């Protein structure tokens, strides 16, 4: 709760225009509702355009969930009808070393407090009209 309280109230995050869509009640020991917060100005138009471009360069594929673990410890993919988007991972040199992608990843790290080496690659999602991510 403290992370989201800080994100939505501290002056250093005001520039991102945080908007609370849902939050747990303060008196709940075990919240029944999660925090849902949008950061309306987290990305500039230039950053959005570049990330979209990088997504196409990386190659969008049907989004999949994590499947079963293989004998070598890696995981397979599991296509889910409740998730119809396409995604690309920013993991090739042209994306990982891109000046704008680096700036965005650094900002994510700064806001979340999670160092970049402790995060997975940046995931770029693409939704066409009618596509969705169904939350159960």
PDB file of C-alpha atoms in Angstrom:
ATOM      1  CA  UNK A   1       0.000   0.000   0.000  1.00  0.00           C
ATOM      2  CA  UNK A   2       2.810   2.422   0.830  1.00  0.00           C
ATOM      3  CA  UNK A   3       4.240   2.235  -2.687  1.00  0.00           C
ATOM      4  CA  UNK A   4       0.930   3.250  -4.260  1.00  0.00           C
ATOM      5  CA  UNK A   5       0.242   5.877  -1.610  1.00  0.00           C
ATOM      6  CA  UNK A   6       3.624   7.428  -2.415  1.00  0.00           C
ATOM      7  CA  UNK A   7       3.113   7.105  -6.165  1.00  0.00           C
ATOM      8  CA  UNK A   8      -0.191   8.957  -5.998  1.00  0.00           C
ATOM      9  CA  UNK A   9       0.749  11.622  -3.460  1.00  0.00           C
ATOM     10  CA  UNK A  10       4.451  12.528  -3.532  1.00  0.00           C
ATOM     11  CA  UNK A  11       5.460  15.608  -5.562  1.00  0.00           C
ATOM     12  CA  UNK A  12       8.139  13.783  -7.607  1.00  0.00           C
ATOM     13  CA  UNK A  13       5.439  11.675  -9.284  1.00  0.00           C
ATOM     14  CA  UNK A  14       2.999  14.526  -9.961  1.00  0.00           C
ATOM     15  CA  UNK A  15       4.526  15.058 -13.439  1.00  0.00           C
ATOM     16  CA  UNK A  16       3.163  11.643 -14.488  1.00  0.00           C
ATOM     17  CA  UNK A  17      -0.407  12.595 -13.501  1.00  0.00           C
ATOM     18  CA  UNK A  18      -1.220   9.473 -11.471  1.00  0.00           C
ATOM     19  CA  UNK A  19      -4.912   8.590 -11.517  1.00  0.00           C
ATOM     20  CA  UNK A  20      -6.367   6.148  -8.991  1.00  0.00           C
ATOM     21  CA  UNK A  21      -8.924   3.888 -10.645  1.00  0.00           C
ATOM     22  CA  UNK A  22      -9.260   1.484  -7.717  1.00  0.00           C
ATOM     23  CA  UNK A  23      -7.753   1.223  -4.256  1.00  0.00           C
ATOM     24  CA  UNK A  24      -8.266  -0.945  -1.176  1.00  0.00           C
ATOM     25  CA  UNK A  25     -10.057   0.443   1.843  1.00  0.00           C
ATOM     26  CA  UNK A  26      -7.641   1.775   4.461  1.00  0.00           C
ATOM     27  CA  UNK A  27      -9.110  -0.272   7.317  1.00  0.00           C
ATOM     28  CA  UNK A  28      -8.770  -3.651   5.578  1.00  0.00           C
ATOM     29  CA  UNK A  29      -6.063  -5.907   7.019  1.00  0.00           C
ATOM     30  CA  UNK A  30      -6.106  -8.025   3.870  1.00  0.00           C
ATOM     31  CA  UNK A  31      -7.301  -5.855   0.992  1.00  0.00           C
ATOM     32  CA  UNK A  32      -9.964  -7.400  -1.224  1.00  0.00           C
ATOM     33  CA  UNK A  33      -9.382  -4.875  -3.988  1.00  0.00           C
ATOM     34  CA  UNK A  34      -6.020  -4.235  -5.641  1.00  0.00           C
ATOM     35  CA  UNK A  35      -4.596  -0.839  -6.431  1.00  0.00           C
ATOM     36  CA  UNK A  36      -5.155   0.200 -10.038  1.00  0.00           C
ATOM     37  CA  UNK A  37      -3.280   3.370 -10.963  1.00  0.00           C
ATOM     38  CA  UNK A  38      -2.569   4.888 -14.353  1.00  0.00           C
ATOM     39  CA  UNK A  39       0.287   7.281 -15.042  1.00  0.00           C
ATOM     40  CA  UNK A  40      -1.190   9.463 -17.765  1.00  0.00           C
ATOM     41  CA  UNK A  41       2.071  11.197 -18.738  1.00  0.00           C
ATOM     42  CA  UNK A  42       4.642   8.492 -18.066  1.00  0.00           C
ATOM     43  CA  UNK A  43       5.703   8.383 -21.726  1.00  0.00           C
ATOM     44  CA  UNK A  44       6.137  11.252 -24.141  1.00  0.00           C
ATOM     45  CA  UNK A  45       4.690  11.071 -27.652  1.00  0.00           C
ATOM     46  CA  UNK A  46       8.235  10.632 -28.996  1.00  0.00           C
ATOM     47  CA  UNK A  47       8.835   7.712 -26.614  1.00  0.00           C
ATOM     48  CA  UNK A  48       5.521   6.085 -27.576  1.00  0.00           C
ATOM     49  CA  UNK A  49       6.310   6.372 -31.277  1.00  0.00           C
ATOM     50  CA  UNK A  50       9.784   4.902 -30.798  1.00  0.00           C
ATOM     51  CA  UNK A  51       8.587   1.993 -28.637  1.00  0.00           C
ATOM     52  CA  UNK A  52       5.923   1.148 -31.230  1.00  0.00           C
ATOM     53  CA  UNK A  53       8.608   1.238 -33.932  1.00  0.00           C
ATOM     54  CA  UNK A  54      10.911  -0.975 -31.864  1.00  0.00           C
ATOM     55  CA  UNK A  55       8.060  -3.434 -31.291  1.00  0.00           C
ATOM     56  CA  UNK A  56       7.630  -3.855 -35.031  1.00  0.00           C
ATOM     57  CA  UNK A  57      11.394  -4.285 -35.466  1.00  0.00           C
ATOM     58  CA  UNK A  58      11.514  -6.916 -32.708  1.00  0.00           C
ATOM     59  CA  UNK A  59       8.508  -8.679 -34.238  1.00  0.00           C
ATOM     60  CA  UNK A  60       5.096  -8.927 -32.622  1.00  0.00           C
ATOM     61  CA  UNK A  61       3.775 -12.429 -31.907  1.00  0.00           C
ATOM     62  CA  UNK A  62       0.596 -13.717 -30.293  1.00  0.00           C
ATOM     63  CA  UNK A  63       0.819 -13.116 -26.549  1.00  0.00           C
ATOM     64  CA  UNK A  64       1.153 -16.252 -24.461  1.00  0.00           C
ATOM     65  CA  UNK A  65       1.195 -17.132 -20.790  1.00  0.00           C
ATOM     66  CA  UNK A  66       3.913 -19.154 -19.107  1.00  0.00           C
ATOM     67  CA  UNK A  67       3.354 -22.840 -19.774  1.00  0.00           C
ATOM     68  CA  UNK A  68       4.732 -25.949 -18.142  1.00  0.00           C
ATOM     69  CA  UNK A  69       8.331 -26.249 -16.998  1.00  0.00           C
ATOM     70  CA  UNK A  70      10.557 -28.265 -19.305  1.00  0.00           C
ATOM     71  CA  UNK A  71      13.199 -30.742 -18.079  1.00  0.00           C
ATOM     72  CA  UNK A  72      15.921 -28.112 -18.657  1.00  0.00           C
ATOM     73  CA  UNK A  73      14.193 -25.649 -16.297  1.00  0.00           C
ATOM     74  CA  UNK A  74      12.861 -23.346 -19.020  1.00  0.00           C
ATOM     75  CA  UNK A  75       9.160 -22.802 -19.581  1.00  0.00           C
ATOM     76  CA  UNK A  76       7.050 -23.314 -22.650  1.00  0.00           C
ATOM     77  CA  UNK A  77       4.332 -20.974 -23.873  1.00  0.00           C
ATOM     78  CA  UNK A  78       0.639 -21.459 -23.265  1.00  0.00           C
ATOM     79  CA  UNK A  79      -1.759 -19.636 -25.593  1.00  0.00           C
ATOM     80  CA  UNK A  80      -4.788 -18.391 -23.674  1.00  0.00           C
ATOM     81  CA  UNK A  81      -8.106 -17.382 -25.284  1.00  0.00           C
ATOM     82  CA  UNK A  82      -8.465 -14.693 -22.620  1.00  0.00           C
ATOM     83  CA  UNK A  83      -5.378 -12.897 -23.879  1.00  0.00           C
ATOM     84  CA  UNK A  84      -5.603 -11.936 -27.543  1.00  0.00           C
ATOM     85  CA  UNK A  85      -2.954  -9.228 -27.862  1.00  0.00           C
ATOM     86  CA  UNK A  86       0.398  -9.490 -29.588  1.00  0.00           C
ATOM     87  CA  UNK A  87       3.681  -8.741 -27.878  1.00  0.00           C
ATOM     88  CA  UNK A  88       7.354  -8.226 -28.599  1.00  0.00           C
ATOM     89  CA  UNK A  89      10.257  -8.344 -26.175  1.00  0.00           C
ATOM     90  CA  UNK A  90      12.889  -5.612 -26.232  1.00  0.00           C
ATOM     91  CA  UNK A  91      15.790  -8.052 -25.976  1.00  0.00           C
ATOM     92  CA  UNK A  92      17.822  -7.665 -29.168  1.00  0.00           C
ATOM     93  CA  UNK A  93      20.739  -5.246 -29.337  1.00  0.00           C
ATOM     94  CA  UNK A  94      18.940  -2.691 -31.517  1.00  0.00           C
ATOM     95  CA  UNK A  95      16.215  -2.374 -28.862  1.00  0.00           C
ATOM     96  CA  UNK A  96      18.159  -2.905 -25.624  1.00  0.00           C
ATOM     97  CA  UNK A  97      20.760  -0.322 -26.669  1.00  0.00           C
ATOM     98  CA  UNK A  98      18.239   2.181 -28.054  1.00  0.00           C
ATOM     99  CA  UNK A  99      18.604   5.581 -26.351  1.00  0.00           C
ATOM    100  CA  UNK A 100      14.854   6.060 -25.908  1.00  0.00           C
ATOM    101  CA  UNK A 101      14.243   2.494 -24.690  1.00  0.00           C
ATOM    102  CA  UNK A 102      17.057   2.929 -22.152  1.00  0.00           C
ATOM    103  CA  UNK A 103      15.501   6.191 -20.946  1.00  0.00           C
ATOM    104  CA  UNK A 104      12.106   4.502 -20.473  1.00  0.00           C
ATOM    105  CA  UNK A 105      13.579   1.467 -18.683  1.00  0.00           C
ATOM    106  CA  UNK A 106      15.579   3.767 -16.387  1.00  0.00           C
ATOM    107  CA  UNK A 107      12.403   5.702 -15.558  1.00  0.00           C
ATOM    108  CA  UNK A 108      10.511   2.477 -14.803  1.00  0.00           C
ATOM    109  CA  UNK A 109      13.342   1.411 -12.506  1.00  0.00           C
ATOM    110  CA  UNK A 110      13.362   4.784 -10.765  1.00  0.00           C
ATOM    111  CA  UNK A 111       9.607   4.844 -10.174  1.00  0.00           C
ATOM    112  CA  UNK A 112       9.250   1.193  -9.102  1.00  0.00           C
ATOM    113  CA  UNK A 113      12.483   0.996  -7.135  1.00  0.00           C
ATOM    114  CA  UNK A 114      13.388  -2.235  -8.955  1.00  0.00           C
ATOM    115  CA  UNK A 115      16.900  -2.128 -10.461  1.00  0.00           C
ATOM    116  CA  UNK A 116      16.985  -2.888 -14.192  1.00  0.00           C
ATOM    117  CA  UNK A 117      19.126  -6.055 -13.739  1.00  0.00           C
ATOM    118  CA  UNK A 118      16.338  -7.456 -11.519  1.00  0.00           C
ATOM    119  CA  UNK A 119      13.658  -6.963 -14.193  1.00  0.00           C
ATOM    120  CA  UNK A 120      12.767  -8.897 -17.305  1.00  0.00           C
ATOM    121  CA  UNK A 121      13.154  -7.332 -20.728  1.00  0.00           C
ATOM    122  CA  UNK A 122      10.731  -4.567 -21.649  1.00  0.00           C
ATOM    123  CA  UNK A 123       7.550  -6.119 -23.057  1.00  0.00           C
ATOM    124  CA  UNK A 124       5.836  -4.175 -25.831  1.00  0.00           C
ATOM    125  CA  UNK A 125       2.148  -4.991 -26.315  1.00  0.00           C
ATOM    126  CA  UNK A 126      -0.047  -4.309 -29.322  1.00  0.00           C
ATOM    127  CA  UNK A 127      -3.835  -4.408 -29.231  1.00  0.00           C
ATOM    128  CA  UNK A 128      -6.009  -4.189 -32.334  1.00  0.00           C
ATOM    129  CA  UNK A 129      -9.705  -3.326 -32.150  1.00  0.00           C
ATOM    130  CA  UNK A 130     -11.505  -6.189 -30.405  1.00  0.00           C
ATOM    131  CA  UNK A 131      -8.400  -7.641 -28.748  1.00  0.00           C
ATOM    132  CA  UNK A 132      -8.264  -7.858 -24.972  1.00  0.00           C
ATOM    133  CA  UNK A 133      -6.644  -9.212 -21.829  1.00  0.00           C
ATOM    134  CA  UNK A 134      -9.382 -10.819 -19.782  1.00  0.00           C
ATOM    135  CA  UNK A 135      -8.827 -10.611 -16.047  1.00  0.00           C
ATOM    136  CA  UNK A 136     -10.585 -13.306 -14.062  1.00  0.00           C
TER     137      UNK A 136
END
